[in-house]
Amino acid sequence: MFDKTQKLDVTQQDLAVIEAALHTQAKILDMQASAGRGAARAQLNKVKTALANLESQKPCETRACRSIFFGWFFRARIFG
C-alpha cells in the first residue's frame, strides 16, 4: 500500500558501476529469454525497470535534458 523508500549513501561512481552491471545483466537475460526461458524474460523486465528508475533519477546534467530544451528553443525561434 505504501511505498517504503530508504536513503542510501552512494557515490556517482558506485551508481555508474551498478548501471553498467545491470546493462550487462540485461544483455545476458535477453539472450536467455530469446532461447525460450520464460523466467529470464520476467527477470529481464525487472532489470529494465531498475535501469529506467536509475536513469530517471539522474541529475539533468548527466541526461539529455539540455539538448531537449535547446532543441525546442531553437525550433521555436525558427518557426516563431
Short mmCIF file of C-alpha atoms in Angstrom, two decimals:
data_model
loop_
_atom_site.label_atom_id
_atom_site.label_comp_id
_atom_site.label_asym_id
_atom_site.label_seq_id
_atom_site.Cartn_x
_atom_site.Cartn_y
_atom_site.Cartn_z
CA MET A 1 0.00 0.00 0.00
CA PHE A 2 2.69 2.49 0.99
CA ASP A 3 5.90 2.72 -0.99
CA LYS A 4 8.71 2.37 1.50
CA THR A 5 11.90 4.15 0.49
CA GLN A 6 15.30 4.08 2.07
CA LYS A 7 18.08 6.63 1.60
CA LEU A 8 21.46 5.25 0.60
CA ASP A 9 24.82 6.95 0.59
CA VAL A 10 26.12 6.00 -2.86
CA THR A 11 28.64 7.90 -4.98
CA GLN A 12 28.22 8.65 -8.67
CA GLN A 13 31.00 6.15 -9.41
CA ASP A 14 29.12 3.45 -7.50
CA LEU A 15 25.98 4.19 -9.48
CA ALA A 16 27.93 4.01 -12.74
CA VAL A 17 29.26 0.56 -11.79
CA ILE A 18 25.78 -0.62 -10.80
CA GLU A 19 24.29 0.71 -14.03
CA ALA A 20 26.98 -1.00 -16.13
CA ALA A 21 26.38 -4.28 -14.31
CA LEU A 22 22.63 -4.00 -14.91
CA HIS A 23 23.22 -3.38 -18.63
CA THR A 24 25.41 -6.49 -18.79
CA GLN A 25 22.79 -8.50 -16.90
CA ALA A 26 20.09 -7.26 -19.29
CA LYS A 27 22.11 -8.48 -22.28
CA ILE A 28 22.57 -11.91 -20.72
CA LEU A 29 18.90 -12.19 -19.80
CA ASP A 30 17.86 -11.06 -23.29
CA MET A 31 19.87 -13.91 -24.82
CA GLN A 32 18.37 -16.39 -22.36
CA ALA A 33 14.86 -15.09 -22.99
CA SER A 34 15.33 -15.38 -26.75
CA ALA A 35 16.27 -19.04 -26.19
CA GLY A 36 12.84 -19.59 -24.67
CA ARG A 37 13.38 -19.19 -20.94
CA GLY A 38 10.25 -17.56 -19.53
CA ALA A 39 11.85 -16.88 -16.16
CA ALA A 40 14.61 -14.93 -17.90
CA ARG A 41 12.00 -12.69 -19.56
CA ALA A 42 10.43 -11.89 -16.20
CA GLN A 43 13.83 -11.11 -14.67
CA LEU A 44 14.76 -9.02 -17.72
CA ASN A 45 11.67 -6.89 -17.19
CA LYS A 46 12.72 -6.29 -13.57
CA VAL A 47 16.25 -5.30 -14.62
CA LYS A 48 14.92 -2.93 -17.29
CA THR A 49 12.63 -1.34 -14.71
CA ALA A 50 15.58 -0.83 -12.36
CA LEU A 51 17.60 0.74 -15.18
CA ALA A 52 14.74 3.07 -16.04
CA ASN A 53 14.46 4.11 -12.39
CA LEU A 54 18.19 4.87 -12.25
CA GLU A 55 18.00 6.89 -15.45
CA SER A 56 15.01 8.92 -14.30
CA GLN A 57 16.74 9.85 -11.05
CA LYS A 58 19.99 11.04 -12.60
CA PRO A 59 20.68 14.77 -12.43
CA CYS A 60 19.68 16.68 -15.53
CA GLU A 61 23.32 17.37 -16.48
CA THR A 62 24.02 13.67 -16.98
CA ARG A 63 20.91 13.08 -19.06
CA ALA A 64 19.88 14.69 -22.30
CA CYS A 65 17.78 17.44 -20.65
CA ARG A 66 19.85 20.27 -22.06
CA SER A 67 19.74 19.01 -25.62
CA ILE A 68 15.96 18.56 -25.40
CA PHE A 69 15.46 22.06 -24.03
CA PHE A 70 17.76 23.73 -26.55
CA GLY A 71 16.26 21.68 -29.38
CA TRP A 72 12.81 23.07 -28.58
CA PHE A 73 14.24 26.55 -28.07
CA PHE A 74 15.86 26.65 -31.50
CA ARG A 75 12.80 25.17 -33.21
CA ALA A 76 10.63 27.81 -31.57
CA ARG A 77 12.95 30.50 -32.88
CA ILE A 78 12.83 29.08 -36.40
CA PHE A 79 9.05 28.75 -36.52
CA GLY A 80 8.09 31.70 -34.39
#
